[in-house]
Every structure is written in structure tokens, then in C-alpha cells.
């Protein structure tokens, strides 16, 4: 496995590899970000969210950003750049205006190290105080994921993986399940910001999977969904359109847990500014069926 810092990694007893404290420092930054999310205050007023969370509307249907999304992203960019100064950033709330400021813009290459950050995955849940959102950060080396972490601040669950080292929830190694579709719990996303074009297709795929699997769940955080597969709590996932920051960390964590994750055509997930992709995930038994169901509906 490759990780920055020269002689930076060693093999612990049990075969797990680390890079000289880099992953520990990244983890500390993730938990600082978690504290920021947990510091949000809500009251009973119908206008609490707009006033207290600093909500703004983004392009697309029902797509919002809050002052907390921006503050968490600023904190991670600040702390991560102290840990890995050569890294650039591809983060959801970036101002990708073309300025040469360490931000990956649309036509930039992904050479070197790039952090791919979703400061709050599950902003709608956050606005509603639903208490299921995640902070998701992946690290690419020359366009390939090498590290990823997803923190669910409300539960303290910290999912993480480095390429070639397996996937972990805290200190415990986690594994994807190995059940067929008929015994699968399927989690999925509705692509809410693209509901005009993808809403009915999403529900058609969900309907077909409901008839063939055990049951369905919808959490509101794609990064968390991928981690539930990595931990063997759920068995299959699909969403018809996601962005790299939704899947950079969760995708690596799931692969390192032994799962499979691709787009709806069985191809590797793409990275870059302005890119979006369908995502299909599962295990070696159910993935071919989920891919067929979702792929057929995508191409109709
Ligand atoms: C969203 C969440 C949601 C998924 C959406 C994503 P956001 O991310 O992951 O589960 O269905 O497609 O955009 O906007 O809350 O960061
Ligand atoms: Ca997201
Ligand atoms: Ca987000």
C-alpha cells in the first residue's frame, strides 16, 4: 500500500498497516469536525433552521447548504492541509471559480494527493435534526482512493480504511456480508436533487428490489449507506446519481471490507470536479442481480 511520509508505515501484529500517525491525525481532525456538527443548536420555532443554521438554497430541487457545512469544510481543509501540505481539495462546498488556491477545478488533473470531502453528508437530516448525518473524507493518490473515513458524529461511529489494509469501525475490522439477494437488506438513495429526471426510475428500481430482497431502508446519507454494507449491517445499495464526495470514502471502505462498488454499468466510480455517477454496491452473491436490476432501469 502507498501512503505518504517515506518509511511511514509498518505492519502491526495482525497485519494491519499504518503510516506514521498520519491516519491518527486525520482521525483527530474528523472528530473536531464532528464536534462542530454536534454544536448545532435547534429550538422549537418554525424558523429555527433558517436562522440558526444559516440555510441557503443551492441549484437543483431541495438542495440546501448551511453555515455548518461551510464551517466543517473549512475546518477539515485547514487541519488536513497541516497534516498533508501537498494535498489539494475536491470538496462539495468549494468555490471552484478557477482560482489556483489548492482547489481542484473542472479541468484539473487529479495527480498527486487530493482530499475529497463531504463536510455534511445528509444535510437535509442535519437541518431536520434527524441525527443521522456523516462527515466523509477520502484521499486520492493520482486519482485512486488510498484512504477514507466516515464519521457519524451522533453515534461516534468512525469507519475508516487505507488501501490494502482492510476496513475498520473504530478498532474493529469489518466485513461485507455474503448473502444472496433474497436475504438482502437493501439501502438506497432517491437522488432527491434530480427527482424530475431520476425520481421515478429510483422508485422503480426500489420497487423491483423490494419484491426480490428482504426489505429496503433509506438513511439520508450515501456515505453512511456504503459503510452499513461494509459493516455487514445491510447488503446492497444503489443510487442513480451521486457526486465523488458522496462515495470517495465509503466506496474504499466497502471495497476494503470485501464488497463490490461500481456505477450502474459495472464500471469503476469516477472522480473529478463536475462529475456525477450512478452507484451500485453489494457482495459477490447479490451484486450481479442488483447491477442487472438497476442497470436495466437506468437504460430504459
Ligand atoms: C445527499 C445524501 C443523500 C443522497 C443524496 C446526496 P448531501 O448528500 O448522501 O443520502 O440521497 O443524493 O446528495 O447533499 O446531504 O451532502
Ligand atoms: Ca453528500
Ligand atoms: Ca453535503
Short mmCIF file of C-alpha atoms and ligand atoms in Angstrom, two decimals:
data_model
loop_
_atom_site.label_atom_id
_atom_site.label_comp_id
_atom_site.label_asym_id
_atom_site.label_seq_id
_atom_site.Cartn_x
_atom_site.Cartn_y
_atom_site.Cartn_z
CA UNK A 1 0.00 0.00 0.00
CA UNK A 2 1.15 3.54 -0.68
CA UNK A 3 0.88 6.27 1.89
CA UNK A 4 2.89 9.49 2.23
CA UNK A 5 5.76 10.01 4.61
CA UNK A 6 8.70 7.88 3.47
CA UNK A 7 9.19 4.98 5.90
CA UNK A 8 5.77 5.87 7.19
CA UNK A 9 4.04 2.57 7.51
CA UNK A 10 4.67 -0.56 9.36
CA UNK A 11 2.85 -3.81 9.90
CA UNK A 12 1.24 -4.21 13.28
CA UNK A 13 0.67 -7.61 14.75
CA UNK A 14 -2.33 -8.96 12.91
CA UNK A 15 -1.24 -7.46 9.60
CA UNK A 16 -2.77 -4.02 9.81
CA UNK A 17 -0.61 -1.24 8.39
CA UNK A 18 -0.32 2.38 9.49
CA UNK A 19 1.50 5.42 8.29
CA UNK A 20 3.39 7.28 10.95
CA UNK A 21 0.46 8.77 12.82
CA UNK A 22 -0.95 10.37 9.69
CA UNK A 23 -4.13 8.38 9.95
CA UNK A 24 -4.38 9.22 13.67
CA UNK A 25 -4.03 12.93 12.91
CA UNK A 26 -6.65 12.71 10.17
CA UNK A 27 -8.93 10.97 12.65
CA UNK A 28 -8.45 13.77 15.19
CA UNK A 29 -9.42 16.32 12.54
CA UNK A 30 -12.52 14.27 11.67
CA UNK A 31 -13.60 14.27 15.32
CA UNK A 32 -13.02 18.04 15.59
CA UNK A 33 -15.39 18.35 12.63
CA UNK A 34 -17.83 16.06 14.45
CA UNK A 35 -17.82 18.37 17.47
CA UNK A 36 -18.75 21.24 15.21
CA UNK A 37 -21.74 19.31 13.84
CA UNK A 38 -22.83 18.39 17.37
CA UNK A 39 -22.60 22.03 18.46
CA UNK A 40 -25.58 22.99 16.25
CA UNK A 41 -28.47 24.23 18.37
CA UNK A 42 -32.14 23.85 17.46
CA UNK A 43 -35.24 25.28 19.10
CA UNK A 44 -38.94 24.75 18.58
CA UNK A 45 -39.55 27.76 16.43
CA UNK A 46 -40.69 27.03 12.87
CA UNK A 47 -37.96 29.35 11.62
CA UNK A 48 -35.21 27.86 13.75
CA UNK A 49 -33.44 26.16 10.91
CA UNK A 50 -33.11 29.13 8.60
CA UNK A 51 -31.99 31.49 11.31
CA UNK A 52 -29.85 29.25 13.46
CA UNK A 53 -28.26 27.02 10.85
CA UNK A 54 -27.72 29.66 8.17
CA UNK A 55 -29.53 27.73 5.44
CA UNK A 56 -29.07 28.71 1.79
CA UNK A 57 -30.60 27.13 -1.31
CA UNK A 58 -28.34 25.57 -3.96
CA UNK A 59 -29.19 24.74 -7.61
CA UNK A 60 -31.37 21.64 -8.09
CA UNK A 61 -34.53 20.70 -6.24
CA UNK A 62 -34.48 20.79 -2.42
CA UNK A 63 -30.67 21.18 -2.30
CA UNK A 64 -29.52 23.19 0.70
CA UNK A 65 -26.28 24.22 2.37
CA UNK A 66 -25.89 25.50 5.92
CA UNK A 67 -23.29 27.56 7.72
CA UNK A 68 -22.22 24.29 9.37
CA UNK A 69 -21.45 22.58 6.04
CA UNK A 70 -19.17 25.52 5.22
CA UNK A 71 -17.57 25.65 8.68
CA UNK A 72 -16.90 21.89 8.78
CA UNK A 73 -15.34 22.03 5.34
CA UNK A 74 -13.13 25.00 6.30
CA UNK A 75 -12.01 23.17 9.46
CA UNK A 76 -11.12 19.98 7.56
CA UNK A 77 -9.32 21.86 4.79
CA UNK A 78 -7.33 23.76 7.39
CA UNK A 79 -6.39 20.75 9.55
CA UNK A 80 -5.83 18.34 6.64
CA UNK A 81 -3.51 20.78 4.89
CA UNK A 82 -1.38 20.96 8.03
CA UNK A 83 -1.16 17.14 8.07
CA UNK A 84 -0.52 16.72 4.32
CA UNK A 85 0.55 20.13 2.96
CA UNK A 86 0.97 18.93 -0.64
CA UNK A 87 -2.65 17.75 -0.93
CA UNK A 88 -5.30 19.61 -2.94
CA UNK A 89 -9.03 19.59 -2.25
CA UNK A 90 -12.17 18.48 -4.03
CA UNK A 91 -14.89 19.38 -1.56
CA UNK A 92 -18.62 19.81 -2.02
CA UNK A 93 -18.91 23.43 -0.92
CA UNK A 94 -15.72 24.66 -2.63
CA UNK A 95 -15.70 27.84 -4.62
CA UNK A 96 -14.47 26.22 -7.84
CA UNK A 97 -14.03 29.56 -9.58
CA UNK A 98 -10.82 28.59 -11.33
CA UNK A 99 -8.56 30.30 -8.80
CA UNK A 100 -5.27 28.50 -8.15
CA UNK A 101 -5.85 28.03 -4.43
CA UNK A 102 -5.43 24.32 -3.80
CA UNK A 103 -8.96 23.61 -5.04
CA UNK A 104 -9.40 21.05 -7.82
CA UNK A 105 -11.34 22.71 -10.65
CA UNK A 106 -13.21 21.10 -13.53
CA UNK A 107 -10.34 20.59 -15.95
CA UNK A 108 -7.61 19.99 -13.36
CA UNK A 109 -5.83 16.65 -13.30
CA UNK A 110 -6.07 14.52 -10.18
CA UNK A 111 -2.33 13.91 -9.96
CA UNK A 112 -0.77 13.80 -6.51
CA UNK A 113 -2.86 13.81 -3.35
CA UNK A 114 -6.43 15.10 -3.39
CA UNK A 115 -8.79 15.07 -0.42
CA UNK A 116 -12.40 14.50 -1.49
CA UNK A 117 -14.66 15.91 1.23
CA UNK A 118 -18.35 15.96 2.00
CA UNK A 119 -18.48 18.13 5.14
CA UNK A 120 -22.03 17.02 5.99
CA UNK A 121 -23.45 14.09 4.06
CA UNK A 122 -27.11 14.21 4.95
CA UNK A 123 -27.69 17.98 5.09
CA UNK A 124 -31.46 17.51 4.96
CA UNK A 125 -31.24 15.24 8.02
CA UNK A 126 -29.00 17.83 9.69
CA UNK A 127 -31.49 20.63 9.04
CA UNK A 128 -34.29 18.47 10.45
CA UNK A 129 -32.19 17.42 13.49
CA UNK A 130 -32.83 13.82 12.36
CA UNK A 131 -29.44 12.94 13.90
CA UNK A 132 -28.13 10.77 11.11
CA UNK A 133 -25.56 12.60 9.02
CA UNK A 134 -21.91 11.88 8.37
CA UNK A 135 -18.64 13.65 7.70
CA UNK A 136 -16.94 11.94 4.79
CA UNK A 137 -13.33 12.37 3.67
CA UNK A 138 -11.42 10.35 1.10
CA UNK A 139 -7.85 10.75 -0.10
CA UNK A 140 -6.89 10.07 -3.72
CA UNK A 141 -3.36 9.43 -4.92
CA UNK A 142 -3.14 10.07 -8.67
CA UNK A 143 -6.90 9.63 -8.92
CA UNK A 144 -7.14 6.37 -6.93
CA UNK A 145 -8.60 6.21 -3.39
CA UNK A 146 -5.91 5.31 -0.80
CA UNK A 147 -7.61 6.35 2.45
CA UNK A 148 -11.15 7.11 3.54
CA UNK A 149 -13.06 7.87 6.73
CA UNK A 150 -16.73 8.39 7.54
CA UNK A 151 -17.72 9.74 10.96
CA UNK A 152 -21.31 9.55 12.22
CA UNK A 153 -20.96 12.18 14.94
CA UNK A 154 -24.24 11.41 16.70
CA UNK A 155 -23.20 7.82 17.42
CA UNK A 156 -19.41 8.33 17.40
CA UNK A 157 -19.06 5.57 14.79
CA UNK A 158 -15.80 6.08 12.87
CA UNK A 159 -15.50 3.93 9.75
CA UNK A 160 -12.12 4.03 8.03
CA UNK A 161 -9.87 2.21 5.60
CA UNK A 162 -6.50 2.54 3.92
CA UNK A 163 -5.94 0.74 0.63
CA UNK A 164 -4.74 -2.79 1.16
CA UNK A 165 -5.28 -2.66 4.93
CA UNK A 166 -8.92 -3.75 5.36
CA UNK A 167 -11.83 -1.71 6.70
CA UNK A 168 -12.46 -0.78 10.34
CA UNK A 169 -15.18 0.57 12.59
CA UNK A 170 -13.14 2.15 15.34
CA UNK A 171 -10.53 -0.51 16.07
CA UNK A 172 -12.64 -3.43 14.91
CA UNK A 173 -12.17 -4.88 11.45
CA UNK A 174 -15.41 -5.07 9.49
CA UNK A 175 -16.55 -7.23 6.59
CA UNK A 176 -19.26 -7.05 3.97
CA UNK A 177 -21.95 -9.74 4.08
CA UNK A 178 -22.21 -12.71 1.78
CA UNK A 179 -25.95 -13.26 1.42
CA UNK A 180 -27.91 -13.63 -1.84
CA UNK A 181 -30.43 -11.00 -2.94
CA UNK A 182 -33.38 -12.83 -1.39
CA UNK A 183 -31.77 -12.45 2.04
CA UNK A 184 -30.50 -8.91 1.46
CA UNK A 185 -31.42 -5.69 3.22
CA UNK A 186 -31.15 -3.01 0.53
CA UNK A 187 -30.31 0.61 1.34
CA UNK A 188 -30.77 3.21 -1.37
CA UNK A 189 -30.83 6.90 -2.18
CA UNK A 190 -33.52 8.75 -4.07
CA UNK A 191 -31.28 11.28 -5.89
CA UNK A 192 -33.55 13.99 -4.45
CA UNK A 193 -31.84 16.88 -6.23
CA UNK A 194 -32.56 15.24 -9.62
CA UNK A 195 -36.02 13.96 -8.80
CA UNK A 196 -37.54 15.34 -12.02
CA UNK A 197 -35.39 13.04 -14.15
CA UNK A 198 -34.42 10.26 -11.73
CA UNK A 199 -37.14 10.11 -9.06
CA UNK A 200 -39.46 7.66 -10.82
CA UNK A 201 -36.59 5.48 -12.03
CA UNK A 202 -35.18 5.37 -8.50
CA UNK A 203 -38.51 4.21 -7.15
CA UNK A 204 -38.91 1.66 -9.96
CA UNK A 205 -35.57 0.12 -9.03
CA UNK A 206 -36.51 0.22 -5.35
CA UNK A 207 -39.85 -1.46 -6.13
CA UNK A 208 -38.17 -4.29 -8.03
CA UNK A 209 -35.65 -4.78 -5.23
CA UNK A 210 -38.41 -4.74 -2.59
CA UNK A 211 -40.08 -7.64 -4.40
CA UNK A 212 -36.86 -9.65 -4.63
CA UNK A 213 -34.90 -8.78 -1.47
CA UNK A 214 -35.77 -8.87 2.23
CA UNK A 215 -36.60 -5.19 2.74
CA UNK A 216 -35.49 -1.63 2.00
CA UNK A 217 -34.06 1.26 4.09
CA UNK A 218 -33.28 4.92 3.22
CA UNK A 219 -30.92 6.70 5.66
CA UNK A 220 -30.34 10.10 4.03
CA UNK A 221 -26.54 9.74 3.88
CA UNK A 222 -24.99 7.84 1.00
CA UNK A 223 -21.62 7.68 2.77
CA UNK A 224 -23.29 6.06 5.76
CA UNK A 225 -25.19 3.65 3.48
CA UNK A 226 -21.92 2.39 1.97
CA UNK A 227 -20.48 1.94 5.47
CA UNK A 228 -23.51 -0.09 6.57
CA UNK A 229 -22.67 -2.51 3.74
CA UNK A 230 -19.02 -2.52 4.83
CA UNK A 231 -20.09 -3.46 8.36
CA UNK A 232 -22.40 -6.23 7.10
CA UNK A 233 -25.46 -4.46 8.53
CA UNK A 234 -27.01 -4.05 5.10
CA UNK A 235 -26.25 -5.99 1.93
CA UNK A 236 -26.91 -3.91 -1.16
CA UNK A 237 -27.05 -0.25 -2.23
CA UNK A 238 -27.95 1.83 -5.23
CA UNK A 239 -28.41 5.50 -6.09
CA UNK A 240 -28.82 6.75 -9.65
CA UNK A 241 -26.77 9.94 -9.26
CA UNK A 242 -24.14 10.80 -6.66
CA UNK A 243 -21.06 13.00 -6.55
CA UNK A 244 -17.47 11.91 -5.81
CA UNK A 245 -17.59 13.30 -2.26
CA UNK A 246 -20.59 11.05 -1.53
CA UNK A 247 -18.69 7.86 -2.42
CA UNK A 248 -14.92 8.53 -2.23
CA UNK A 249 -14.53 7.36 1.37
CA UNK A 250 -17.47 4.94 1.64
CA UNK A 251 -16.52 3.24 -1.63
CA UNK A 252 -12.99 2.48 -0.44
CA UNK A 253 -14.23 1.37 2.98
CA UNK A 254 -16.70 -1.01 1.34
CA UNK A 255 -14.10 -2.44 -1.05
CA UNK A 256 -11.64 -2.94 1.79
CA UNK A 257 -14.42 -4.77 3.66
CA UNK A 258 -14.71 -7.18 0.73
CA UNK A 259 -17.69 -5.60 -1.00
CA UNK A 260 -18.15 -4.55 -4.63
CA UNK A 261 -18.95 -0.99 -5.74
CA UNK A 262 -19.27 0.32 -9.31
CA UNK A 263 -21.54 2.50 -11.40
CA UNK A 264 -24.77 1.05 -12.86
CA UNK A 265 -22.80 -0.31 -15.83
CA UNK A 266 -20.29 -2.22 -13.74
CA UNK A 267 -17.51 0.34 -14.28
CA UNK A 268 -15.23 1.90 -11.65
CA UNK A 269 -16.54 5.05 -9.96
CA UNK A 270 -15.15 8.27 -11.48
CA UNK A 271 -13.56 11.21 -9.66
CA UNK A 272 -13.23 14.86 -10.61
CA UNK A 273 -14.96 18.23 -10.36
CA UNK A 274 -18.32 18.37 -12.12
CA UNK A 275 -18.58 14.59 -12.31
CA UNK A 276 -21.56 12.58 -11.12
CA UNK A 277 -22.21 8.87 -11.28
CA UNK A 278 -24.70 6.16 -10.50
CA UNK A 279 -23.56 3.80 -7.73
CA UNK A 280 -24.39 0.12 -7.31
CA UNK A 281 -22.92 -1.91 -4.46
CA UNK A 282 -23.25 -5.32 -2.93
CA UNK A 283 -21.42 -8.54 -2.22
CA UNK A 284 -20.21 -11.28 -4.54
CA UNK A 285 -23.59 -13.09 -4.32
CA UNK A 286 -26.11 -10.26 -4.71
CA UNK A 287 -24.16 -7.69 -6.74
CA UNK A 288 -24.83 -9.25 -10.18
CA UNK A 289 -28.60 -9.18 -9.53
CA UNK A 290 -28.62 -5.63 -8.17
CA UNK A 291 -26.50 -4.47 -11.10
CA UNK A 292 -28.87 -6.08 -13.59
CA UNK A 293 -31.98 -4.56 -11.97
CA UNK A 294 -30.55 -1.05 -11.62
CA UNK A 295 -28.70 -1.13 -14.97
CA UNK A 296 -31.89 -2.13 -16.84
CA UNK A 297 -33.89 0.66 -15.24
CA UNK A 298 -31.13 3.24 -15.88
CA UNK A 299 -31.08 2.50 -19.60
CA UNK A 300 -34.89 2.48 -20.10
C1 LIG B 1 -27.00 13.53 -0.15
C2 LIG B 1 -27.11 12.30 0.70
C3 LIG B 1 -28.36 11.52 0.32
C4 LIG B 1 -28.39 11.20 -1.14
C5 LIG B 1 -28.20 12.44 -1.97
C6 LIG B 1 -26.92 13.14 -1.58
P1 LIG B 1 -25.90 15.77 0.85
O1 LIG B 1 -25.84 14.26 0.20
O2 LIG B 1 -25.99 11.46 0.52
O3 LIG B 1 -28.44 10.30 1.03
O4 LIG B 1 -29.62 10.60 -1.47
O5 LIG B 1 -28.17 12.06 -3.33
O6 LIG B 1 -26.71 14.26 -2.38
O7 LIG B 1 -26.44 16.69 -0.19
O8 LIG B 1 -26.73 15.70 2.06
O9 LIG B 1 -24.45 16.02 1.11
CA1 LIG B 2 -23.45 14.20 0.06
CA1 LIG B 3 -23.03 17.52 1.78
#
